[in-house]
PDB file of C-alpha atoms in Angstrom:
ATOM      1  CA  UNK U 311      -0.115   0.166   0.038  1.00 44.00           C
ATOM      2  CA  UNK U 312       1.714   3.742  -0.843  1.00 44.00           C
ATOM      3  CA  UNK U 313       1.016   6.689   1.654  1.00 44.00           C
ATOM      4  CA  UNK U 314      -1.672   8.421   1.546  1.00 48.00           C
ATOM      5  CA  UNK U 315      -1.250  12.057  -0.239  1.00 41.00           C
ATOM      6  CA  UNK U 316      -2.433  15.116  -0.454  1.00 47.00           C
ATOM      7  CA  UNK U 317      -3.123  16.397  -4.788  1.00 42.00           C
ATOM      8  CA  UNK U 318      -2.658  19.531  -5.435  1.00 42.00           C
ATOM      9  CA  UNK U 319      -5.780  21.316  -6.947  1.00 41.00           C
ATOM     10  CA  UNK U 320      -7.703  18.990  -4.701  1.00 41.00           C
ATOM     11  CA  UNK U 321      -9.017  22.614  -1.926  1.00 46.00           C
ATOM     12  CA  UNK U 322     -10.809  19.845   0.480  1.00 50.00           C
ATOM     13  CA  UNK U 323      -7.739  17.787   0.572  1.00 69.00           C
ATOM     14  CA  UNK U 324      -7.969  14.173   0.168  1.00 84.00           C
ATOM     15  CA  UNK U 325      -5.977  11.677   1.110  1.00 91.00           C
ATOM     16  CA  UNK U 326      -5.208   9.214  -1.945  1.00 93.00           C
ATOM     17  CA  UNK U 327      -3.701   5.309  -1.497  1.00 94.00           C
ATOM     18  CA  UNK U 328      -2.649   3.182  -4.401  1.00 95.00           C
ATOM     19  CA  UNK U 329      -2.284  -1.072  -3.950  1.00 95.00           C
ATOM     20  CA  UNK U 330      -1.196  -2.950  -6.474  1.00 95.00           C
ATOM     21  CA  UNK U 331      -3.032  -6.381  -6.318  1.00 96.00           C
ATOM     22  CA  UNK U 332       0.252  -8.565  -7.943  1.00 94.00           C
ATOM     23  CA  UNK U 333       2.021  -7.094  -4.871  1.00 92.00           C
ATOM     24  CA  UNK U 334      -0.752  -7.174  -1.918  1.00 91.00           C
ATOM     25  CA  UNK U 335      -2.554 -10.212  -2.158  1.00 89.00           C
ATOM     26  CA  UNK U 336       0.452 -11.961  -0.303  1.00 86.00           C
ATOM     27  CA  UNK U 337       0.267  -9.211   2.351  1.00 85.00           C
ATOM     28  CA  UNK U 338      -3.106 -10.752   3.171  1.00 85.00           C
ATOM     29  CA  UNK U 339      -4.084 -12.700   6.358  1.00 82.00           C
ATOM     30  CA  UNK U 340      -6.738 -13.985   4.623  1.00 84.00           C
ATOM     31  CA  UNK U 341     -10.873 -12.693   4.221  1.00 90.00           C
ATOM     32  CA  UNK U 342     -11.693 -13.431   7.480  1.00 92.00           C
ATOM     33  CA  UNK U 343     -12.533  -9.191   7.848  1.00 94.00           C
ATOM     34  CA  UNK U 344     -14.945  -9.530   5.106  1.00 95.00           C
ATOM     35  CA  UNK U 345     -18.921  -9.465   6.161  1.00 95.00           C
ATOM     36  CA  UNK U 346     -20.965 -12.268   5.288  1.00 95.00           C
ATOM     37  CA  UNK U 347     -22.156 -10.623   1.983  1.00 93.00           C
ATOM     38  CA  UNK U 348     -18.681  -9.858   1.238  1.00 95.00           C
ATOM     39  CA  UNK U 349     -16.975 -13.378   1.101  1.00 95.00           C
ATOM     40  CA  UNK U 350     -19.943 -14.318  -0.895  1.00 96.00           C
ATOM     41  CA  UNK U 351     -19.157 -11.444  -3.993  1.00 95.00           C
ATOM     42  CA  UNK U 352     -15.551 -12.768  -3.494  1.00 95.00           C
ATOM     43  CA  UNK U 353     -16.425 -16.515  -3.730  1.00 95.00           C
ATOM     44  CA  UNK U 354     -18.591 -16.027  -6.379  1.00 97.00           C
ATOM     45  CA  UNK U 355     -15.940 -14.839  -9.224  1.00 95.00           C
ATOM     46  CA  UNK U 356     -14.657 -18.358 -11.396  1.00 96.00           C
ATOM     47  CA  UNK U 357     -11.371 -16.424 -12.244  1.00 96.00           C
ATOM     48  CA  UNK U 358      -9.007 -16.522  -9.337  1.00 94.00           C
ATOM     49  CA  UNK U 359      -7.565 -12.953 -10.565  1.00 95.00           C
ATOM     50  CA  UNK U 360     -10.769 -11.705 -10.228  1.00 95.00           C
ATOM     51  CA  UNK U 361     -11.033 -12.543  -6.493  1.00 95.00           C
ATOM     52  CA  UNK U 362      -7.499 -11.356  -5.538  1.00 95.00           C
ATOM     53  CA  UNK U 363      -8.473  -8.281  -6.500  1.00 96.00           C
ATOM     54  CA  UNK U 364     -11.920  -8.255  -4.629  1.00 96.00           C
ATOM     55  CA  UNK U 365     -10.186  -8.845  -1.616  1.00 96.00           C
ATOM     56  CA  UNK U 366      -7.186  -6.769  -2.162  1.00 96.00           C
ATOM     57  CA  UNK U 367      -9.699  -4.098  -2.195  1.00 96.00           C
ATOM     58  CA  UNK U 368     -12.414  -4.783   0.016  1.00 96.00           C
ATOM     59  CA  UNK U 369      -9.440  -5.974   2.503  1.00 96.00           C
ATOM     60  CA  UNK U 370      -7.036  -2.786   1.992  1.00 95.00           C
ATOM     61  CA  UNK U 371     -10.504  -0.727   2.195  1.00 95.00           C
ATOM     62  CA  UNK U 372     -11.104  -2.008   5.500  1.00 95.00           C
ATOM     63  CA  UNK U 373      -7.760  -2.553   7.027  1.00 93.00           C
ATOM     64  CA  UNK U 374      -7.315   1.731   6.187  1.00 92.00           C
ATOM     65  CA  UNK U 375     -10.673   2.948   6.846  1.00 92.00           C
ATOM     66  CA  UNK U 376     -10.102   0.708  10.526  1.00 91.00           C
ATOM     67  CA  UNK U 377      -7.042   2.736  11.158  1.00 90.00           C
ATOM     68  CA  UNK U 378      -8.636   6.368  10.095  1.00 88.00           C
ATOM     69  CA  UNK U 379     -11.516   5.581  12.393  1.00 89.00           C
ATOM     70  CA  UNK U 380      -9.398   3.561  15.497  1.00 89.00           C
ATOM     71  CA  UNK U 381     -12.129   0.664  14.608  1.00 91.00           C
ATOM     72  CA  UNK U 382     -10.929  -3.375  13.989  1.00 93.00           C
ATOM     73  CA  UNK U 383     -11.153  -4.365  10.239  1.00 94.00           C
ATOM     74  CA  UNK U 384     -13.514  -6.951  11.214  1.00 94.00           C
ATOM     75  CA  UNK U 385     -16.094  -4.628  12.569  1.00 94.00           C
ATOM     76  CA  UNK U 386     -16.423  -1.983  10.425  1.00 92.00           C
ATOM     77  CA  UNK U 387     -19.935  -1.651   9.309  1.00 93.00           C
ATOM     78  CA  UNK U 388     -20.822  -0.342   5.920  1.00 92.00           C
ATOM     79  CA  UNK U 389     -24.093   1.380   4.357  1.00 90.00           C
ATOM     80  CA  UNK U 390     -25.285   2.733   1.456  1.00 88.00           C
ATOM     81  CA  UNK U 391     -26.611   6.455   1.439  1.00 83.00           C
ATOM     82  CA  UNK U 392     -29.758   7.724  -0.536  1.00 79.00           C
ATOM     83  CA  UNK U 393     -29.684   8.189  -4.207  1.00 82.00           C
ATOM     84  CA  UNK U 394     -29.415  11.694  -4.843  1.00 75.00           C
ATOM     85  CA  UNK U 395     -31.634  10.751  -8.120  1.00 75.00           C
ATOM     86  CA  UNK U 396     -34.459   8.708  -6.813  1.00 83.00           C
ATOM     87  CA  UNK U 397     -34.263   8.461  -3.020  1.00 77.00           C
ATOM     88  CA  UNK U 398     -33.632   4.757  -3.209  1.00 78.00           C
ATOM     89  CA  UNK U 399     -31.158   2.962  -0.708  1.00 75.00           C
ATOM     90  CA  UNK U 400     -28.217   2.414  -3.452  1.00 79.00           C
ATOM     91  CA  UNK U 401     -26.159   5.893  -3.367  1.00 79.00           C
ATOM     92  CA  UNK U 402     -22.283   6.131  -2.314  1.00 86.00           C
ATOM     93  CA  UNK U 403     -21.011   3.375   0.211  1.00 88.00           C
ATOM     94  CA  UNK U 404     -20.900   4.942   3.910  1.00 89.00           C
ATOM     95  CA  UNK U 405     -19.594   4.085   7.058  1.00 90.00           C
ATOM     96  CA  UNK U 406     -21.794   3.166   9.301  1.00 88.00           C
ATOM     97  CA  UNK U 407     -21.349   6.702  11.491  1.00 81.00           C
ATOM     98  CA  UNK U 408     -20.942   9.162   9.553  1.00 74.00           C
ATOM     99  CA  UNK U 409     -17.404  10.119   7.753  1.00 73.00           C
ATOM    100  CA  UNK U 410     -15.103  10.028   6.428  1.00 88.00           C
ATOM    101  CA  UNK U 411     -16.149   9.768   3.141  1.00 92.00           C
ATOM    102  CA  UNK U 412     -14.588   7.447   1.154  1.00 95.00           C
ATOM    103  CA  UNK U 413     -14.715   5.521  -2.579  1.00 96.00           C
ATOM    104  CA  UNK U 414     -13.050   2.723  -3.657  1.00 97.00           C
ATOM    105  CA  UNK U 415     -11.853   2.001  -7.571  1.00 97.00           C
ATOM    106  CA  UNK U 416     -10.051  -1.058  -9.236  1.00 97.00           C
ATOM    107  CA  UNK U 417      -8.983  -2.036 -12.107  1.00 97.00           C
ATOM    108  CA  UNK U 418      -6.546  -4.848 -13.684  1.00 97.00           C
ATOM    109  CA  UNK U 419      -3.486  -4.874 -11.203  1.00 97.00           C
ATOM    110  CA  UNK U 420      -4.845  -1.369  -9.269  1.00 97.00           C
ATOM    111  CA  UNK U 421      -7.231  -0.559  -6.350  1.00 97.00           C
ATOM    112  CA  UNK U 422      -7.518   2.675  -6.109  1.00 97.00           C
ATOM    113  CA  UNK U 423      -9.156   4.532  -2.060  1.00 96.00           C
ATOM    114  CA  UNK U 424      -9.454   8.437  -1.805  1.00 95.00           C
ATOM    115  CA  UNK U 425     -10.692   9.147   2.045  1.00 93.00           C
ATOM    116  CA  UNK U 426     -11.561  12.746   2.398  1.00 91.00           C
ATOM    117  CA  UNK U 427     -13.093  15.231   4.860  1.00 87.00           C
ATOM    118  CA  UNK U 428     -15.735  16.149   2.939  1.00 89.00           C
ATOM    119  CA  UNK U 429     -17.776  13.458   0.049  1.00 92.00           C
ATOM    120  CA  UNK U 430     -15.241  11.955  -2.543  1.00 94.00           C
ATOM    121  CA  UNK U 431     -15.090   9.829  -5.769  1.00 96.00           C
ATOM    122  CA  UNK U 432     -12.365   7.936  -7.178  1.00 97.00           C
ATOM    123  CA  UNK U 433     -12.075   6.201 -10.199  1.00 97.00           C
ATOM    124  CA  UNK U 434      -8.646   4.113 -11.791  1.00 98.00           C
ATOM    125  CA  UNK U 435      -9.369   2.487 -15.185  1.00 97.00           C
ATOM    126  CA  UNK U 436      -6.631   0.525 -17.684  1.00 98.00           C
ATOM    127  CA  UNK U 437      -6.446   2.583 -20.786  1.00 97.00           C
ATOM    128  CA  UNK U 438      -8.796   1.084 -23.452  1.00 97.00           C
ATOM    129  CA  UNK U 439      -8.807   0.156 -26.982  1.00 96.00           C
ATOM    130  CA  UNK U 440      -9.167   2.817 -29.273  1.00 96.00           C
ATOM    131  CA  UNK U 441     -12.511   1.175 -30.496  1.00 97.00           C
ATOM    132  CA  UNK U 442     -13.772   1.275 -27.292  1.00 97.00           C
ATOM    133  CA  UNK U 443     -12.932   4.458 -26.409  1.00 97.00           C
ATOM    134  CA  UNK U 444     -14.366   5.749 -29.687  1.00 97.00           C
ATOM    135  CA  UNK U 445     -17.686   3.646 -28.899  1.00 97.00           C
ATOM    136  CA  UNK U 446     -17.837   4.854 -25.450  1.00 96.00           C
ATOM    137  CA  UNK U 447     -17.186   8.369 -26.146  1.00 96.00           C
ATOM    138  CA  UNK U 448     -20.547   8.875 -28.080  1.00 96.00           C
ATOM    139  CA  UNK U 449     -22.206   9.318 -24.468  1.00 96.00           C
ATOM    140  CA  UNK U 450     -19.937  12.174 -23.414  1.00 96.00           C
ATOM    141  CA  UNK U 451     -20.918  15.740 -22.892  1.00 96.00           C
ATOM    142  CA  UNK U 452     -21.211  17.607 -26.715  1.00 97.00           C
ATOM    143  CA  UNK U 453     -17.991  19.567 -25.913  1.00 98.00           C
ATOM    144  CA  UNK U 454     -15.874  16.267 -25.450  1.00 98.00           C
ATOM    145  CA  UNK U 455     -17.098  14.255 -28.546  1.00 97.00           C
ATOM    146  CA  UNK U 456     -15.635  17.745 -30.165  1.00 98.00           C
ATOM    147  CA  UNK U 457     -12.383  17.689 -28.647  1.00 98.00           C
ATOM    148  CA  UNK U 458     -12.070  14.148 -28.835  1.00 97.00           C
ATOM    149  CA  UNK U 459     -12.852  14.007 -32.697  1.00 97.00           C
ATOM    150  CA  UNK U 460     -10.074  16.478 -33.403  1.00 97.00           C
ATOM    151  CA  UNK U 461      -7.031  14.238 -32.250  1.00 97.00           C
ATOM    152  CA  UNK U 462      -5.227  11.632 -33.699  1.00 96.00           C
ATOM    153  CA  UNK U 463      -6.102   8.098 -32.279  1.00 93.00           C
ATOM    154  CA  UNK U 464      -2.898   7.839 -30.595  1.00 89.00           C
ATOM    155  CA  UNK U 465      -3.973  10.854 -28.339  1.00 96.00           C
ATOM    156  CA  UNK U 466      -7.814  10.388 -28.316  1.00 97.00           C
ATOM    157  CA  UNK U 467      -7.219   7.460 -26.886  1.00 97.00           C
ATOM    158  CA  UNK U 468      -5.230   9.090 -23.841  1.00 97.00           C
ATOM    159  CA  UNK U 469      -7.649  12.249 -23.699  1.00 98.00           C
ATOM    160  CA  UNK U 470     -10.998   9.886 -23.443  1.00 98.00           C
ATOM    161  CA  UNK U 471      -9.233   8.074 -20.749  1.00 98.00           C
ATOM    162  CA  UNK U 472      -8.546  11.280 -18.820  1.00 97.00           C
ATOM    163  CA  UNK U 473     -11.866  12.747 -19.716  1.00 98.00           C
ATOM    164  CA  UNK U 474     -13.845   9.117 -18.546  1.00 97.00           C
ATOM    165  CA  UNK U 475     -12.218   8.444 -14.980  1.00 98.00           C
ATOM    166  CA  UNK U 476     -12.930  12.127 -13.729  1.00 97.00           C
ATOM    167  CA  UNK U 477     -16.665  11.760 -14.867  1.00 96.00           C
ATOM    168  CA  UNK U 478     -16.481   8.552 -13.402  1.00 96.00           C
ATOM    169  CA  UNK U 479     -15.030   9.832 -10.442  1.00 96.00           C
ATOM    170  CA  UNK U 480     -17.510  12.963 -10.313  1.00 96.00           C
ATOM    171  CA  UNK U 481     -20.545  10.336 -10.597  1.00 94.00           C
ATOM    172  CA  UNK U 482     -19.242   8.302  -7.566  1.00 95.00           C
ATOM    173  CA  UNK U 483     -18.373  11.290  -5.439  1.00 93.00           C
ATOM    174  CA  UNK U 484     -22.036  12.846  -5.624  1.00 92.00           C
ATOM    175  CA  UNK U 485     -23.859   9.425  -6.026  1.00 89.00           C
ATOM    176  CA  UNK U 486     -25.635   9.255  -8.963  1.00 84.00           C
ATOM    177  CA  UNK U 487     -23.397   6.803 -10.987  1.00 81.00           C
ATOM    178  CA  UNK U 488     -23.469   6.508 -14.824  1.00 82.00           C
ATOM    179  CA  UNK U 489     -27.472   7.043 -14.534  1.00 78.00           C
ATOM    180  CA  UNK U 490     -26.678  10.730 -13.668  1.00 75.00           C
ATOM    181  CA  UNK U 491     -25.328  10.872 -17.574  1.00 85.00           C
ATOM    182  CA  UNK U 492     -21.879  10.740 -18.086  1.00 91.00           C
ATOM    183  CA  UNK U 493     -23.633  13.648 -21.347  1.00 93.00           C
ATOM    184  CA  UNK U 494     -24.550  16.016 -18.406  1.00 91.00           C
ATOM    185  CA  UNK U 495     -21.761  17.402 -17.144  1.00 93.00           C
ATOM    186  CA  UNK U 496     -18.226  18.846 -18.623  1.00 97.00           C
ATOM    187  CA  UNK U 497     -14.893  17.672 -17.379  1.00 97.00           C
ATOM    188  CA  UNK U 498     -12.930  18.553 -20.381  1.00 97.00           C
ATOM    189  CA  UNK U 499     -10.569  16.068 -21.962  1.00 98.00           C
ATOM    190  CA  UNK U 500      -7.597  18.249 -22.127  1.00 96.00           C
ATOM    191  CA  UNK U 501      -3.876  17.803 -19.534  1.00 96.00           C
ATOM    192  CA  UNK U 502      -6.067  19.547 -16.964  1.00 95.00           C
ATOM    193  CA  UNK U 503      -9.640  19.085 -15.673  1.00 97.00           C
ATOM    194  CA  UNK U 504     -11.906  21.868 -16.796  1.00 96.00           C
ATOM    195  CA  UNK U 505     -13.832  23.825 -13.156  1.00 94.00           C
ATOM    196  CA  UNK U 506     -17.330  21.398 -11.849  1.00 94.00           C
ATOM    197  CA  UNK U 507     -19.077  23.962  -9.658  1.00 93.00           C
ATOM    198  CA  UNK U 508     -18.874  22.903  -5.780  1.00 93.00           C
ATOM    199  CA  UNK U 509     -16.297  19.451  -6.948  1.00 94.00           C
ATOM    200  CA  UNK U 510     -12.776  19.950  -7.236  1.00 93.00           C
ATOM    201  CA  UNK U 511     -11.128  17.378 -10.339  1.00 95.00           C
ATOM    202  CA  UNK U 512      -7.700  16.542  -9.874  1.00 94.00           C
ATOM    203  CA  UNK U 513      -5.951  13.837 -12.369  1.00 96.00           C
ATOM    204  CA  UNK U 514      -3.791  10.492  -9.658  1.00 95.00           C
ATOM    205  CA  UNK U 515      -0.408   9.756 -11.920  1.00 94.00           C
ATOM    206  CA  UNK U 516      -0.803   6.281 -11.917  1.00 94.00           C
ATOM    207  CA  UNK U 517       1.043   3.748 -13.276  1.00 94.00           C
ATOM    208  CA  UNK U 518       1.708   2.859 -17.051  1.00 95.00           C
ATOM    209  CA  UNK U 519      -0.844   1.784 -19.132  1.00 96.00           C
ATOM    210  CA  UNK U 520      -3.946   3.459 -16.620  1.00 98.00           C
ATOM    211  CA  UNK U 521      -5.894   6.640 -15.914  1.00 97.00           C
ATOM    212  CA  UNK U 522      -7.377   7.722 -12.479  1.00 97.00           C
ATOM    213  CA  UNK U 523      -9.174  10.599 -10.702  1.00 97.00           C
ATOM    214  CA  UNK U 524     -10.498  12.060  -7.859  1.00 96.00           C
ATOM    215  CA  UNK U 525     -13.361  14.434  -7.389  1.00 95.00           C
ATOM    216  CA  UNK U 526     -14.079  15.891  -4.124  1.00 93.00           C
ATOM    217  CA  UNK U 527     -17.025  17.985  -2.646  1.00 92.00           C
ATOM    218  CA  UNK U 528     -15.676  21.225  -1.671  1.00 88.00           C
ATOM    219  CA  UNK U 529     -18.205  21.531   1.144  1.00 79.00           C
ATOM    220  CA  UNK U 530     -19.835  19.178   3.165  1.00 72.00           C
ATOM    221  CA  UNK U 531     -22.920  17.554   2.473  1.00 69.00           C
TER     222      UNK U 531
END
């Protein structure tokens, strides 16, 4: 597990932690700290690499939040906040009893966890093939689609990756998820995220072949 870092550009500092599945899985003592639902989900994966990724992500999250709150990892209780779109019980995951806010994302060999005093969203993704990027780009904000269309293929896939991880991080931070509509908000495809009212977006440097971003609410919610 890497150290927690405060990233420039995030006005309400968020601690960002990066775990590599291939390294961290050797540190796991098992999955006993997971609750019954998490253990069922873990066992449901057919492929060993998927089970490893899930175990590293969720055991790592419990250990990390346990350290922040002074709670034994196996005693952490997670709940779901209300969805901001329909008020259903499928909004942001949260620690029972309140702060700290957190967000978990994993892809390939990487697990990204963000912890903050205010609502936060994190996303890490393997950089996709150009055909996938071009297909998904049709769901983006019209200005983002235009920006991507103007780029050469090699530049376009990297710009798409920046845009998509920013957008996912923001939608996870609000609790809307993709139901909130990736076409609705403009986060930009360039080297710096666009300004989004009430939120601070930051790209996170991670391993080659991946893109990552976090979004932190600038006021408590």
